[in-house]
Coordinates of C-alpha atoms and ligand atoms in Angstrom, one line a residue:
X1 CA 25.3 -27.0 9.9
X2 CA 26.1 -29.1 7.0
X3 CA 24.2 -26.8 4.2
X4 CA 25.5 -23.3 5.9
X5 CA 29.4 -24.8 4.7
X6 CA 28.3 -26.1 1.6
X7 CA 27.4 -22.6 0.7
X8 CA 30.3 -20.2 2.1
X9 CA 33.6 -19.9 -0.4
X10 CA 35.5 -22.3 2.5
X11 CA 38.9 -20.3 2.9
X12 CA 39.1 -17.0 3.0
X13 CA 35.9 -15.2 3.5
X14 CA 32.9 -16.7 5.6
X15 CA 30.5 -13.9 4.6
X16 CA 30.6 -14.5 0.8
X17 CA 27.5 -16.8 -0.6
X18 CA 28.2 -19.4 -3.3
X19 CA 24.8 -18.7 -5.0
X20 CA 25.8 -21.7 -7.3
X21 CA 25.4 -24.2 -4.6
X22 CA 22.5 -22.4 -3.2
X23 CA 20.5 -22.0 -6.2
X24 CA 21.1 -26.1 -6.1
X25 CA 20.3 -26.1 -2.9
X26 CA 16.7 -25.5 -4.2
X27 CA 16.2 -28.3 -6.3
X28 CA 13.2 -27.9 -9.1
X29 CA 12.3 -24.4 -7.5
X30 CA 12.4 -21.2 -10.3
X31 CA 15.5 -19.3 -9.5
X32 CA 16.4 -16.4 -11.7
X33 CA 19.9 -15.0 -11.9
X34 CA 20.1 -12.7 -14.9
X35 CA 20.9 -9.6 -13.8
X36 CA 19.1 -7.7 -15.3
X37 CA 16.0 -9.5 -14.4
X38 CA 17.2 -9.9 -10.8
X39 CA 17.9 -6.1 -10.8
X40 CA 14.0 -5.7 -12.3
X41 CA 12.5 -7.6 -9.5
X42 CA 14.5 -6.0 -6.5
X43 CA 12.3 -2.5 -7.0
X44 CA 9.0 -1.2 -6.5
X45 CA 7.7 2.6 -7.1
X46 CA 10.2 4.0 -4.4
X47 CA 11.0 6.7 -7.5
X48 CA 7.9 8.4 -6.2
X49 CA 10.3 9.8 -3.7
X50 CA 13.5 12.0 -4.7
X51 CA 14.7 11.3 -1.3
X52 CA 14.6 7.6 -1.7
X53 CA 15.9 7.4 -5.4
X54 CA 18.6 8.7 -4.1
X55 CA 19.0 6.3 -1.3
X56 CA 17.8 3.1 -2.9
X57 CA 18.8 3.4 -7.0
X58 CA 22.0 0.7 -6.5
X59 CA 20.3 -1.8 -4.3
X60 CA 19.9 -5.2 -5.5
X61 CA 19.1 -8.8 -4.4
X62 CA 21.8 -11.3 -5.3
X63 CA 19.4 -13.9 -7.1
X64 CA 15.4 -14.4 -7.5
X65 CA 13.5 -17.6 -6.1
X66 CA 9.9 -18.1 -6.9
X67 CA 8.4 -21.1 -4.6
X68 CA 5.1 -22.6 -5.6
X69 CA 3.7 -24.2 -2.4
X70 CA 4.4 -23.7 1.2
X71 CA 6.3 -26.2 1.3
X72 CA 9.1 -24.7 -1.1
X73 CA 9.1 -21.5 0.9
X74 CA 9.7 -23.3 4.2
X75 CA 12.7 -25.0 1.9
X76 CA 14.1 -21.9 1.3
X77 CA 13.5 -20.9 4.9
X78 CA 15.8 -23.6 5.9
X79 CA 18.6 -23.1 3.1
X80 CA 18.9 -19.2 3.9
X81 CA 18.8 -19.3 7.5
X82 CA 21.6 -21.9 7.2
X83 CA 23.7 -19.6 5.1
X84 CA 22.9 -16.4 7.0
X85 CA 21.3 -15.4 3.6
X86 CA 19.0 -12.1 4.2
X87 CA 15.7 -12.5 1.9
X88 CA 13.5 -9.8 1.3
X89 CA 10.1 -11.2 -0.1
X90 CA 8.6 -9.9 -2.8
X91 CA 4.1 -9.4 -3.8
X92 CA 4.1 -7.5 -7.2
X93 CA 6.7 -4.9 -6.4
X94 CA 3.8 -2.1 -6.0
X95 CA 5.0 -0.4 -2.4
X96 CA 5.7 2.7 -2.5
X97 CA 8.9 3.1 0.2
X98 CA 11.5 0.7 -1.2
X99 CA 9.7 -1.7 1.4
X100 CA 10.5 -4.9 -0.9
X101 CA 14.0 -3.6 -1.8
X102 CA 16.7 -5.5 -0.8
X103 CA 18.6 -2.9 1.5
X104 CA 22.0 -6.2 1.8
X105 CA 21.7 -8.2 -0.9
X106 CA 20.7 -11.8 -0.7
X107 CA 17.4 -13.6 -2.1
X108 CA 14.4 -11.6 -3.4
X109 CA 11.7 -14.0 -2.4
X110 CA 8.8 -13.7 -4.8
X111 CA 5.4 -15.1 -3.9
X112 CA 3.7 -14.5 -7.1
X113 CA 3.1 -18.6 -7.7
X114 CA 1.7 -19.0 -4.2
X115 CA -1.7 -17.5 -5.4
X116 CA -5.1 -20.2 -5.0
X117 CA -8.0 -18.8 -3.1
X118 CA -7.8 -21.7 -1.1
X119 CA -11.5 -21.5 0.5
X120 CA -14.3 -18.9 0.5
X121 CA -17.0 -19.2 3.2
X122 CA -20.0 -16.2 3.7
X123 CA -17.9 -13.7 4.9
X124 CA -14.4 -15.0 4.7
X125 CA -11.6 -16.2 2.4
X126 CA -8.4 -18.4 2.8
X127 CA -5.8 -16.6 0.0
X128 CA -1.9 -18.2 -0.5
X129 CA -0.1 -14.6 -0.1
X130 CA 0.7 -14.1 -4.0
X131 CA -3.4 -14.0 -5.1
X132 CA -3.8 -10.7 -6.7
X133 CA -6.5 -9.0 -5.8
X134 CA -8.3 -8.4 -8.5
X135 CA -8.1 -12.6 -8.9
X136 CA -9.1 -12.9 -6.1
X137 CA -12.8 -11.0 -6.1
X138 CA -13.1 -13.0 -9.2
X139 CA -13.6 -15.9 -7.5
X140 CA -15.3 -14.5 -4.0
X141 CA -18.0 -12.9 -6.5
X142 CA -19.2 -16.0 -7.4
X143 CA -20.7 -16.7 -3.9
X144 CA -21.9 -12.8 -3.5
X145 CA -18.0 -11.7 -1.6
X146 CA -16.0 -9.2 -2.2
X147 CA -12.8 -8.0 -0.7
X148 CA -13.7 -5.3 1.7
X149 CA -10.9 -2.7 0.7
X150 CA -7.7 -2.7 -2.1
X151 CA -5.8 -0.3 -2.8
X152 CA -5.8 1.5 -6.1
X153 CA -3.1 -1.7 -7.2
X154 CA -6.0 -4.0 -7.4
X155 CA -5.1 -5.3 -10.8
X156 CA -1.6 -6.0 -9.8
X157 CA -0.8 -6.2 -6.1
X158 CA -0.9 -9.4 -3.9
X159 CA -3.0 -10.0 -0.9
X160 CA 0.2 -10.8 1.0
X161 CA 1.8 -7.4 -0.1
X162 CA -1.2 -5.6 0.9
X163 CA -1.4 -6.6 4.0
X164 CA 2.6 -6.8 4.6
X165 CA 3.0 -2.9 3.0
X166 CA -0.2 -1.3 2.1
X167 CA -2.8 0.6 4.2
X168 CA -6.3 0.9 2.9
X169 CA -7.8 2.3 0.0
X170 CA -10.8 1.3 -1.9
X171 CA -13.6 0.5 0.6
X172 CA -11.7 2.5 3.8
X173 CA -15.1 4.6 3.4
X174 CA -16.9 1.9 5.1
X175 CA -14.7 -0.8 6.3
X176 CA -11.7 1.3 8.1
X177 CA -7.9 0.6 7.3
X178 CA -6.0 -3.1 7.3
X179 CA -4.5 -2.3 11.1
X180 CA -7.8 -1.9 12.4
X181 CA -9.7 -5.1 14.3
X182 CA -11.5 -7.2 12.3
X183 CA -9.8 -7.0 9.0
X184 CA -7.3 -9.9 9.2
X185 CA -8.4 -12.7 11.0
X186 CA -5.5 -14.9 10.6
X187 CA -2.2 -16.1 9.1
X188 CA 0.8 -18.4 8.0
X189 CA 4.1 -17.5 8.4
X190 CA 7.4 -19.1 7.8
X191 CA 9.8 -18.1 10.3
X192 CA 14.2 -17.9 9.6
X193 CA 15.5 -19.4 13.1
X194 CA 17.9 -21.9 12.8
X195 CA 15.2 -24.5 12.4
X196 CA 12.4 -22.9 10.2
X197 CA 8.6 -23.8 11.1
X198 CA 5.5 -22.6 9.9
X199 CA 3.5 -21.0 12.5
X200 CA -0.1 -19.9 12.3
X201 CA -1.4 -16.9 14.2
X202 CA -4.9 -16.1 15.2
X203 CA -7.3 -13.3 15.7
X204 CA -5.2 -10.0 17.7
X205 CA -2.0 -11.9 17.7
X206 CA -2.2 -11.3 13.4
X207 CA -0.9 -7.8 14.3
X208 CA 2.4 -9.1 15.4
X209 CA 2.9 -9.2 11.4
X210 CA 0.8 -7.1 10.0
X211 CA 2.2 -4.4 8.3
X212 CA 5.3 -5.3 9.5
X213 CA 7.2 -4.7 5.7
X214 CA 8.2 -8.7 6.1
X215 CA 10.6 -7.7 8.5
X216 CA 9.2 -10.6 11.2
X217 CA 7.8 -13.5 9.0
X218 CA 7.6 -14.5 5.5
X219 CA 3.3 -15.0 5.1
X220 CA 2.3 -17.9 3.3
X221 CA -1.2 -17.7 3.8
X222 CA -4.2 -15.4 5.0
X223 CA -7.7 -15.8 6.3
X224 CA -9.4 -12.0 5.5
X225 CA -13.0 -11.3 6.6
X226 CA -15.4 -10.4 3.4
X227 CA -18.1 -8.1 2.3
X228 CA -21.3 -8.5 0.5
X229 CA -20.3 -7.8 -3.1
X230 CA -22.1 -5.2 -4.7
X231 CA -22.7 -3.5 -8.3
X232 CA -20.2 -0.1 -8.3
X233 CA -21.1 2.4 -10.3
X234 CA -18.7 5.1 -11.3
X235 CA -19.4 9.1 -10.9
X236 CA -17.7 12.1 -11.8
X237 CA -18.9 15.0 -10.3
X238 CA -17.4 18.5 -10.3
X239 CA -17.5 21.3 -8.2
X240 CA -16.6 25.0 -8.7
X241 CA -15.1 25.1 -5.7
X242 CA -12.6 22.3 -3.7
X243 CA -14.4 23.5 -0.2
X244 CA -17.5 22.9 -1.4
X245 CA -16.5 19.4 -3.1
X246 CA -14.8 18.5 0.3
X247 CA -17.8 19.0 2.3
X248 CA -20.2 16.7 -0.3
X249 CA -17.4 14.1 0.4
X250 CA -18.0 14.5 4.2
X251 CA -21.7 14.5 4.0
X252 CA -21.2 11.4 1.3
X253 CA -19.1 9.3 3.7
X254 CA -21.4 10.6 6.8
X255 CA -24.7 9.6 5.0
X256 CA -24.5 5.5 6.0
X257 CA -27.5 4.9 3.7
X258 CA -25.5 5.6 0.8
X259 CA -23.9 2.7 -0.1
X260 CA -20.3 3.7 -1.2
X261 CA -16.5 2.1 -1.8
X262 CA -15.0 5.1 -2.7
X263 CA -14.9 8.9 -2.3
X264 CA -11.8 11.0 -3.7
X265 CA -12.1 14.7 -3.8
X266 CA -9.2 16.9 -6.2
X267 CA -8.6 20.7 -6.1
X268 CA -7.5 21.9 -9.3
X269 CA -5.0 21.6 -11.2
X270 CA -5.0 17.9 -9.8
X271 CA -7.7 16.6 -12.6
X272 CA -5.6 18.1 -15.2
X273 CA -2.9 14.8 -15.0
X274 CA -6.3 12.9 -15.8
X275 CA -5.7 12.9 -19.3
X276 CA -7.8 10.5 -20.1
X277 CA -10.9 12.1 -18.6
X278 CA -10.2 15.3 -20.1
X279 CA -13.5 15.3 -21.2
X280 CA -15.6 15.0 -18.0
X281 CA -13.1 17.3 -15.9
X282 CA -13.5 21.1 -16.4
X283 CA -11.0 23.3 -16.9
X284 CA -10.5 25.5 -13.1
X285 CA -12.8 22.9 -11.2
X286 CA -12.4 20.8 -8.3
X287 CA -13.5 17.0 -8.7
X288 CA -15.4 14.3 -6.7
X289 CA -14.5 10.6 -8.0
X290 CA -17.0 7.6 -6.3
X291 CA -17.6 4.8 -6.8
X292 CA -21.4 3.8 -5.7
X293 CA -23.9 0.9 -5.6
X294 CA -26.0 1.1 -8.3
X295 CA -29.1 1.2 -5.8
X296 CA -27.6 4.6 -4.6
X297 CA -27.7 6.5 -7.8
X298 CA -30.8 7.5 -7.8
X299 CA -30.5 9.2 -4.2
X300 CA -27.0 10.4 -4.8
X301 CA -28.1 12.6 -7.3
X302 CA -30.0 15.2 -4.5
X303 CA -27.0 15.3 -2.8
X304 CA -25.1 16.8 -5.8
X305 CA -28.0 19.5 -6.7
X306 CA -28.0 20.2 -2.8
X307 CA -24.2 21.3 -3.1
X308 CA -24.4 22.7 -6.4
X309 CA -22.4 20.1 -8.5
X310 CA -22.4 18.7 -11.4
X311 CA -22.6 15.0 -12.8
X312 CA -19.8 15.2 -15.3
X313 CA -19.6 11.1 -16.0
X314 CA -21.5 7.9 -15.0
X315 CA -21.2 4.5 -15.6
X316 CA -22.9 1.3 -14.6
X317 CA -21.1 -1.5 -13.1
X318 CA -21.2 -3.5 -16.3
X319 CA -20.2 -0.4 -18.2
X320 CA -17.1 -0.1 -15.1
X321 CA -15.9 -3.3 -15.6
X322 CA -14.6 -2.5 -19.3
X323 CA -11.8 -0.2 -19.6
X324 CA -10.2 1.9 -17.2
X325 CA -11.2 1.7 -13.8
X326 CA -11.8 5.5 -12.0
X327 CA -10.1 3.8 -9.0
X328 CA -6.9 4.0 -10.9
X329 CA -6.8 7.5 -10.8
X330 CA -7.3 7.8 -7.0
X331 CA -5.3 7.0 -3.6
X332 CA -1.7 6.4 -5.0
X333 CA -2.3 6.4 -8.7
X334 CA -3.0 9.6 -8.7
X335 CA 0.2 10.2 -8.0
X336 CA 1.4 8.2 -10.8
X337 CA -0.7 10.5 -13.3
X338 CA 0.7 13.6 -11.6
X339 CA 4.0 12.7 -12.4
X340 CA 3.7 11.4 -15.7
X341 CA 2.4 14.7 -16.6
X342 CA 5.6 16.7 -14.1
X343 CA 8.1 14.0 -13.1
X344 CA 9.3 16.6 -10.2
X345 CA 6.3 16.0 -8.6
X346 CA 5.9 14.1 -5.4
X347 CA 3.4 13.2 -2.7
X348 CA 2.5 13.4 1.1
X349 CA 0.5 11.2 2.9
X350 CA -1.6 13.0 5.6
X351 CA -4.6 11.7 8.2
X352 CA -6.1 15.1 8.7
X353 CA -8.3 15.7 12.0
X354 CA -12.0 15.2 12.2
X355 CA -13.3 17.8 10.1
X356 CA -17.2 18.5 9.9
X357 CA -16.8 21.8 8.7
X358 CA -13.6 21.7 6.1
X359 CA -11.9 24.2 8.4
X360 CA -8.6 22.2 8.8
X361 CA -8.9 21.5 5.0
X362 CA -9.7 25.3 4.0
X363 CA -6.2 26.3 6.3
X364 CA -3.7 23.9 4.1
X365 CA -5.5 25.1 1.1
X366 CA -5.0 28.3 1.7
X367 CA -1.3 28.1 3.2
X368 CA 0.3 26.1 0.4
X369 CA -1.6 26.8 -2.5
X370 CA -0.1 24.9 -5.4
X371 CA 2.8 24.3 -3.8
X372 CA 1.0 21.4 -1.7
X373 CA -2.5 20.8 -4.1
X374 CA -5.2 18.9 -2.3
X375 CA -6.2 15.5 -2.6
X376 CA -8.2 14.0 -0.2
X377 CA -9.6 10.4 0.3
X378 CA -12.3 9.7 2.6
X379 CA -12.0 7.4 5.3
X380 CA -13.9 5.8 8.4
X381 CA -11.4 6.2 11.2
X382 CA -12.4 5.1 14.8
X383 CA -16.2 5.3 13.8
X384 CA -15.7 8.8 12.0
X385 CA -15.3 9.6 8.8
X386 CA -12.3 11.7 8.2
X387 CA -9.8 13.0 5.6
X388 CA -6.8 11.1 4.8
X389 CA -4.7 13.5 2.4
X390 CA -2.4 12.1 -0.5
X391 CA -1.7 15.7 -1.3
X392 CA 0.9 16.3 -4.7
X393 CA 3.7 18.2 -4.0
X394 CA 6.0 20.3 -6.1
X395 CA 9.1 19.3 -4.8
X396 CA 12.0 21.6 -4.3
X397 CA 15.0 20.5 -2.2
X398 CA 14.7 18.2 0.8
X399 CA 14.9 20.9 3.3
X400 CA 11.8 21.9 1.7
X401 CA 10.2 18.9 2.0
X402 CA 11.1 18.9 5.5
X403 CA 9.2 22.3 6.7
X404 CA 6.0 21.1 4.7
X405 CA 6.3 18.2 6.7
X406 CA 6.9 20.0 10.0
X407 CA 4.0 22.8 9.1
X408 CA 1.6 19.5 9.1
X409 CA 2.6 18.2 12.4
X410 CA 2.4 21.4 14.3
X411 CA -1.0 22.1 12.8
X412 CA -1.7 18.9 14.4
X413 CA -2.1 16.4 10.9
X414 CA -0.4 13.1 11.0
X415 CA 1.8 12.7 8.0
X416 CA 2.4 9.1 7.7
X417 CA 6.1 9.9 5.6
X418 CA 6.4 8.1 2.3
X419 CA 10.2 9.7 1.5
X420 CA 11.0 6.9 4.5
X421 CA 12.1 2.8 3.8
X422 CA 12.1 2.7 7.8
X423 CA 9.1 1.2 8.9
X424 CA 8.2 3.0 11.8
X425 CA 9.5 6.5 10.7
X426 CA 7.3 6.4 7.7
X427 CA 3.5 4.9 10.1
X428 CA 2.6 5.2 13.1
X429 CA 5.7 7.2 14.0
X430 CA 6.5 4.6 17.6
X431 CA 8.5 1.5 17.5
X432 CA 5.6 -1.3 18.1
X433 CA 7.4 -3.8 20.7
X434 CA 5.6 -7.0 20.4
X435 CA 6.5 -6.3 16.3
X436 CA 10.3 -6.4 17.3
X437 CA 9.9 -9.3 20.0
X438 CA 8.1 -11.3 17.5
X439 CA 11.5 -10.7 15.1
X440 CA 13.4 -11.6 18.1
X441 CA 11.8 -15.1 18.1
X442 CA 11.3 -15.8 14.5
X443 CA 14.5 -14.2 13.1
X444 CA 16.8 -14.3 15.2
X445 CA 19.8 -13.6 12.7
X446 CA 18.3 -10.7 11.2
X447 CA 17.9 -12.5 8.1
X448 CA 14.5 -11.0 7.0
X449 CA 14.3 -7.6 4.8
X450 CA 16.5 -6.5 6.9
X451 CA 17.7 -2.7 7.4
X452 CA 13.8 -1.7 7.7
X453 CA 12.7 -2.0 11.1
X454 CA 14.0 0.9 13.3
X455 CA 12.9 -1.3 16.4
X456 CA 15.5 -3.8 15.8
X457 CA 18.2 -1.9 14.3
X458 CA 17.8 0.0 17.9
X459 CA 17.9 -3.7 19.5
X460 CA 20.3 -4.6 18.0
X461 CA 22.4 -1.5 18.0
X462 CA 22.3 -1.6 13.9
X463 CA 21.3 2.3 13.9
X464 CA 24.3 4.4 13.4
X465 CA 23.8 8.4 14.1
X466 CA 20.1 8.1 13.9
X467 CA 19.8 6.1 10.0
X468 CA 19.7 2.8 9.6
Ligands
FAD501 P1 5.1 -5.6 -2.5 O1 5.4 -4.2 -3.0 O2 5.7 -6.7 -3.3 O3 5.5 -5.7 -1.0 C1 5.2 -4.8 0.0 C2 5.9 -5.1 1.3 O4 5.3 -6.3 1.8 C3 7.4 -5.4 1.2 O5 8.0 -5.0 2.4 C4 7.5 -6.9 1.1 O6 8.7 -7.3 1.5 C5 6.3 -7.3 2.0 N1 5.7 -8.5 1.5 C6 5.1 -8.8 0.3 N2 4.6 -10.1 0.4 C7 4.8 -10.6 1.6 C8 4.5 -11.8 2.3 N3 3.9 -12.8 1.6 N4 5.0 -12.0 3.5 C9 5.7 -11.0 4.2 N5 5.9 -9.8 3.6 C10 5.5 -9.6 2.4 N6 -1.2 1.2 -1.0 C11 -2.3 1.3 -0.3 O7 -2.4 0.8 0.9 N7 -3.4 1.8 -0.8 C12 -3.4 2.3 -2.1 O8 -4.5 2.7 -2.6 C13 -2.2 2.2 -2.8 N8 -2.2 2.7 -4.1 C14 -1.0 2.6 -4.8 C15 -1.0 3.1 -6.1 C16 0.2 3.0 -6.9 C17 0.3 3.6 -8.3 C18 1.4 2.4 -6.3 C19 2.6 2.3 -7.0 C20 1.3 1.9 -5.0 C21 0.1 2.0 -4.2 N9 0.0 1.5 -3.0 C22 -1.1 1.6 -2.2 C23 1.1 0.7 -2.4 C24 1.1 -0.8 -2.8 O9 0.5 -0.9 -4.1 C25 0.3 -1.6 -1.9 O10 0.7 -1.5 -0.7 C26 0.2 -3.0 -2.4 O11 -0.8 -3.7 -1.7 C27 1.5 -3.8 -2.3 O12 1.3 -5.1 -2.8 P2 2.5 -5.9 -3.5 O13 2.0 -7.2 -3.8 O14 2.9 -5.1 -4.7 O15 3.6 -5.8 -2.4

C-alpha cells in the first residue's frame, strides 16, 4: 500500500509512525498535536478509580483528529488502517473506565463535529454520533420527543458515547437500560479492514456494537427510538429512615400511573456531598431525588404522607430548566460530589435482586455501614422494577476493594466492576461472541481501541497471565 510506506520512517523501524505525513495525509481535517492538548483529550473520569489511576495516568494518544462528516472519518479509516495506526474514538471524554483512553498510542478520534440531528420522526431520531444530548432533546422537543434515557452527563456527553460506553440512567425507571431491545434501532459504522466501508446495521444485529467501548466499529450515525416529551418536575423528599425511603422508591417505580424519569434514594451521610442543597437535605436523613411530570405532583404527594416523608424542595419544569439540574447529583455524579467533598472516596456499581420488601437492601446496609453507604437508583429490569446500586465506598487498599466485591457476588448482587478498562470484566462478566466475530471482520488488525476487549485479546492470544 502506497499510503502505509509513506507513513513508516523507511529504514530502520517499520513500527514507528511519521505523524507529519499522516497528519497530511488528512488534508483540511482538524488535527491537534500540542501535547498538552493531545494529553487532555486522551482521558475521561477513570480517576474515579484508584485502581485505574494507577493503571492508566501515562497513557496517551499520539495526535487528535476531529472529522466533520462521514465522509472525513471514513478518510481517516483508510489512512490508519493503512499505517496500522490504532485509533481510539473519542464522545466528550465522560466514561468512567478509561474506555476512550488510548491503552497504544496512535489517533484519538474525536466525534464532537459530527453532531446534526439529522431527522426526527414521532417516535424516532437520526443523530451523527457527536450530538450531545442535551442538544439533541432541544431539537426533538419541538415535535413533543424526548430522549427516552441519558445519563446524568446529559449536558456534555455524545449520543455516540452513550451508546458505545454508558448504560442507562435518567429514564431506566420506565424505559429499561441501552442493551435492552428496542432502544437502538440502528446504526453507521466505519469499519478499519484494509479497505474501510461504511456499513449500516439494523434492528438486533445493532448489538454487535453496542456497548462494545469502540472496540468493533467507529459509529457515525444512530437511529434511537423516542418518548413523548414531558414537563419534569423536581422533588426532594426526605426520610428518617433509608429503609423506609427505599421502599417509597419501589412503590414509586411500581406505581405505572405515576409518570416518572427518575428515582434516586441516599442513606446518610451521602446528601451531605450535596452542598448545594444543603438547605433542603436534613442533617441524619435519608433522601429521595425524582424527577416527575408535573401532572403527577398532585398524586405523588399521598405517597409521601403514606410513608411518612417529607417534601423538602419542588420545582416546576420551567423553574428546573434554570440552574442546576437534581439529575446532576444522581447516577454517577453523585459520585463526583462525594469525592469532591473526600477525594479517597470511590464507587461500586451493583444490580441488586428483585426486592419488594428492602430485605436484600436492609442486609448491605447493615453489613457495611459507612464503609459501603447506599445509593440506589431505580430501574425497570426485565419488566420489574429493581435496584441498581452506585453505592460510595471508602476506599482502603485494593485487597479491600476486592472482598467488598466478592461479599456482593456471593450474596448473589451483580457488580458490574467500574475499577476495570476491560470490557467484559467490568459488564456482563462473559465474552459476547458475535461482539468479537464482528471485530474479526471489521478490524482485522486490531486497529480499534485496542487492549479493551478481553474476547479478542483471548483470540488473539494478546492476554498475558490473565491482564490484558
Ligand atoms: P466517551 O467517554 O467519549 O466514550 C465512551 C466510550 O465509547 C469509549 O470507549 C469510546 O471509545 C467509545 N465511543 C465514543 N464515541 C464513539 C463512537 N461514535 N463510535 C464508537 N465508539 C465510540 N453513564 C451512564 O450510563 N449513566 C450515567 O448516569 C452516567 N453518569 C455519569 C456521571 C459522571 C459524573 C461521569 C463522569 C460519567 C457518567 N457516566 C454515566 C459515564 C459516561 O458519562 C456516559 O457513559 C456517557 O454517555 C459517555 O459519553 P461520552 O460522549 O463522554 O463518551
Amino acid at each position: 500500500m502506497i499510503v502505509f510506506e509513506v507513513f513508516m520512517t523507511s529504514s530502520s523501524c517499520p513500527t514507528v509512525t511519521n505523524w507529519d505525513a499522516l497528519a497530511k495525509a488528512l488534508g483540511d481535517m482538524e488535527v491537534i498535536r500540542d501535547p498538552n492538548q493531545v494529553e487532555k483529550l486522551s482521558k475521561d473520569y477513570y480517576h474515579f478509580s484508584p485502581i485505574l489511576q494507577a493503571q492508566l495516568g501515562d497513557r496517551v494518544g499520539d495526535l487528535v483528529v476531529r472529522p466533520a462528516t462521514e465522509a472525513e472519518v471514513l478518510t481517516v479509516a483508510q489512512v490508519c488502517a493503512a499505517a496500522r495506526v490504532p485509533v481510539t474514538v473519542r464522545g466528550a471524554g465522560t466514561g468512567n473506565y478509561g474506555q476512550c483512553i488510548p491503552l497504544a498510542g496512535g489517533v484519538v478520534l474525536d466525534l464532537s463535529k459530527l453532531n446534526q440531528v439529522k431527522w426526527v420522526k414521532p417516535g424516532v431520531a437520526c443523530l451523527e454520533a457527536g450530538a450531545r444530548l442535551a442538544a439533541i432533546d432541544r431539537v426533538t422537543r419541538e415535535s413533543g420527543w424526548e430522549l427516552r434515557m441519558y445519563p446524568s452527563t446529559y449536558r456534555t456527553a455524545t449520543i455516540g458515547g452513550f451508546i458505545a460506553g454508558g448504560s442507562g440512567g435518567i429514564g431506566s425507571i420506565t424505559y429499561g437500560q441501552l442493551r435492552d431491545r428496542g432502544n437502538l434501532q440502528a446504526l453507521r459504522v466505519v469499519t478499519l479492514e484494509d479497505s474501510p466501508q461504511i456499513l449500516e446495521l439494523r434492528g438486533d444485529a445493532v448489538q454487535q456494537v453496542n456497548h462494545a467501548y469502540g472496540t468493533n466499529g467507529i459509529i457515525t450515525a444512530l437511529e434511537v427510538p423516542l418518548a413523548p416529551a414531558y414537563s419534569w418536575a423536581e422533588v426532594i423528599v426526605s426520610f428518617d429512615d433509608f429503609i423506609v425511603a427505599a421502599r417509597f422508591g419501589q412503590i414509586l417505580g411500581e406505581s405505572d400511573g405515576l409518570i416518572k424519569k427518575l428515582i434516586s434514594v441516599f442513606a446518610w451521610p451521602i446528601p451531605a456531598y450535596f452542598v448545594a442543597l444543603k438547605p433542603y437535605l436534613p442533617q441524619g436523613r435519608a433522601a429521595v431525588l425524582l424527577m416527575i411530570a408535573e401532572s403527577s405532583l398532585e398524586l405523588l404527594e399521598d405517597l409521601v404522607k403514606e410513608l411518612g416523608g417529607d417534601i423538602t424542595y419542588r420545582k416546576s419544569a420551567q423553574e428546573a430548566s434554570k440552574g442546576t439540574m437534581l439529575a446532576e447529583f444522581t447516577w454517577n455524579h453523585t459520585t463526583l460530589h462525594a469525592r469532591s467533598a473526600d477525594p479517597t472516596l470511590t464507587y461500586l456499581q451493583t444490580a441488586f435482586a428483585y426486592d419488594p420488601d428492602q430485605e436484600v437492601l436492609r442486609h448491605f446496609y447493615e453489613h457495611f455501614g459507612d464503609e459501603v453507604q447506599m445509593h440506589i437508583e431505580y430501574v425497570r429490569m426485565g419488566g420489574r422494577v429493581r435496584p441498581v446500586g452506585l453505592q460510595i465506598v471508602r476506599y482502603t487498599t485494593p485487597e479491600r476493594l476486592e472482598e467488598i466485591i466478592q461479599y456482593h457476588e456471593a450474596q448473589g448482587a451483580l457488580i458490574a466492576n467500574p475499577h476495570t478498562y476491560i470490557l467484559e470484566d467490568g459488564g456482563m462478566k462473559e465474552v459476547n461472541p458475535a461482539q468479537v466475530a464482528f471485530k474479526g471482520a471489521v478490524d482485522p488488525h486490531g486497529l480499534l481501541n485496542p487492549g479493551k476487549m478481553r474476547g479478542w485479546l483471548e483470540q488473539t492470544g494478546a492476554l498475558v497471565n490473565g491482564d490484558a
